[in-house]
C-alpha positions in Angstrom: -0.1 0.1 0.0 1.5 3.1 -1.1 1.4 6.4 0.6 -0.8 9.4 -0.6 0.9 12.2 -1.3 -0.5 15.9 -1.2 1.0 19.0 -2.2 -0.1 21.3 1.2 0.7 24.6 -0.7 -1.8 23.4 -3.1 -4.3 20.6 -2.7 -7.6 21.0 -0.3 -7.7 22.0 3.8 -9.5 18.7 4.2 -7.3 17.1 1.4 -4.0 17.8 3.9 -6.0 17.0 7.0 -6.7 13.1 6.1 -3.8 12.7 4.3 -2.0 14.4 7.7 -3.7 11.4 9.8 -3.2 9.1 7.5 0.9 9.7 7.8 -0.1 9.7 11.5 -0.8 6.7 11.6 1.2 4.9 9.3 3.6 5.8 11.6 2.3 5.0 14.5 2.0 1.1 13.0 5.1 1.2 11.8 6.6 2.0 15.1 4.2 -0.6 16.7 3.1 2.9 19.3 -0.7 3.3 20.2 -2.1 6.0 19.0 -3.2 6.9 22.7 0.1 8.1 23.8 2.6 10.7 22.1 3.5 11.8 19.1 0.6 10.5 17.9 -2.0 12.0 20.3 -0.6 14.8 19.9 -0.5 14.9 16.5 -4.1 13.8 16.1 -5.2 16.5 17.9 -3.6 19.1 16.3 -5.7 18.0 13.5 -9.0 17.3 15.0 -8.3 21.7 15.9 -7.4 22.4 12.2 -10.6 20.3 10.8 -12.5 21.8 13.9 -11.4 25.3 12.6 -12.0 25.1 9.3 -15.9 23.4 10.2 -15.5 20.2 8.5 -16.8 18.3 12.7 -20.0 19.1 11.0 -22.3 16.5 10.4 -23.6 18.8 7.4 -20.1 19.9 6.2 -18.9 19.6 2.8 -15.7 18.4 3.9 -16.5 15.6 6.6 -14.7 15.4 8.7 -16.3 14.0 11.2 -15.1 10.9 13.2 -17.2 7.9 11.3 -16.3 9.9 7.9 -12.6 10.2 8.3 -12.7 6.7 9.1 -14.7 6.0 6.5 -12.4 7.4 4.1 -9.7 5.7 5.8 -11.1 2.8 5.1 -11.5 2.8 1.5 -8.0 4.5 1.2 -6.6 1.7 2.5 -8.7 -0.8 0.6 -10.5 -1.8 4.3 -14.2 -1.5 3.1 -13.2 -4.0 0.1 -11.4 -6.8 2.8 -14.4 -6.2 5.0 -16.8 -6.6 2.6 -15.0 -9.9 1.2 -14.3 -11.2 4.5 -17.7 -11.5 5.1 -18.6 -12.5 1.8 -16.2 -15.3 2.0 -17.0 -16.4 5.7 -13.7 -15.7 6.5 -11.3 -14.5 9.3 -9.5 -10.9 8.0 -5.7 -10.9 7.5 -4.3 -9.7 10.6 -2.4 -7.1 8.6 -6.0 -5.9 7.4 -7.2 -6.4 11.3 -4.0 -4.2 12.7 -5.6 -1.1 10.7 -9.2 -2.1 11.9 -7.9 -1.8 15.4 -6.0 1.9 14.2 -9.0 3.0 13.1 -10.9 2.1 16.1 -9.0 3.6 17.9 -8.9 7.2 16.1 -12.9 7.0 15.5 -12.8 6.7 19.7 -10.5 9.5 20.2 -11.7 11.5 17.0 -15.3 10.8 18.9 -14.4 11.7 22.2 -12.8 15.4 21.3 -15.6 16.3 19.4 -17.8 16.2 22.4 -15.6 17.6 24.9 -15.3 20.3 22.3 -18.6 20.4 22.5 -19.1 20.5 25.5 -16.5 22.9 26.9 -18.1 26.2 27.4 -20.7 24.6 29.6 -17.9 24.3 32.1 -15.8 27.7 31.6 -18.2 30.2 33.0 -15.7 32.9 32.3 -15.5 32.0 28.0 -19.6 31.6 27.8 -20.1 35.1 28.7 -18.1 36.7 25.9 
């Protein structure tokens, strides 16, 4: 599987974010490091903040980078969607490589959803921020 590349100077921001998330996941996988610890966690959170600032975390955004859509796009990019369909159709287990990638996506999905939830409720717990 080749790593997609985009020119960050000319590519649309959503494409840059998607490609950078992909790169963070690949680096973590290659180093056998969990996404939940730094440096992957910090890198992913910075990309989450960028996606939020660009409005990509809204369900009706033109370029949707919500947790579900982000993972769906990565699964498609990695061929996991086809591998999972084939696995079900043939009543076979996913191979170890695809299963490892699926686990990465599950971790990313959970983290991205938790950040989205916390981010959306932040002002409820920050009285000073809600007065501004």
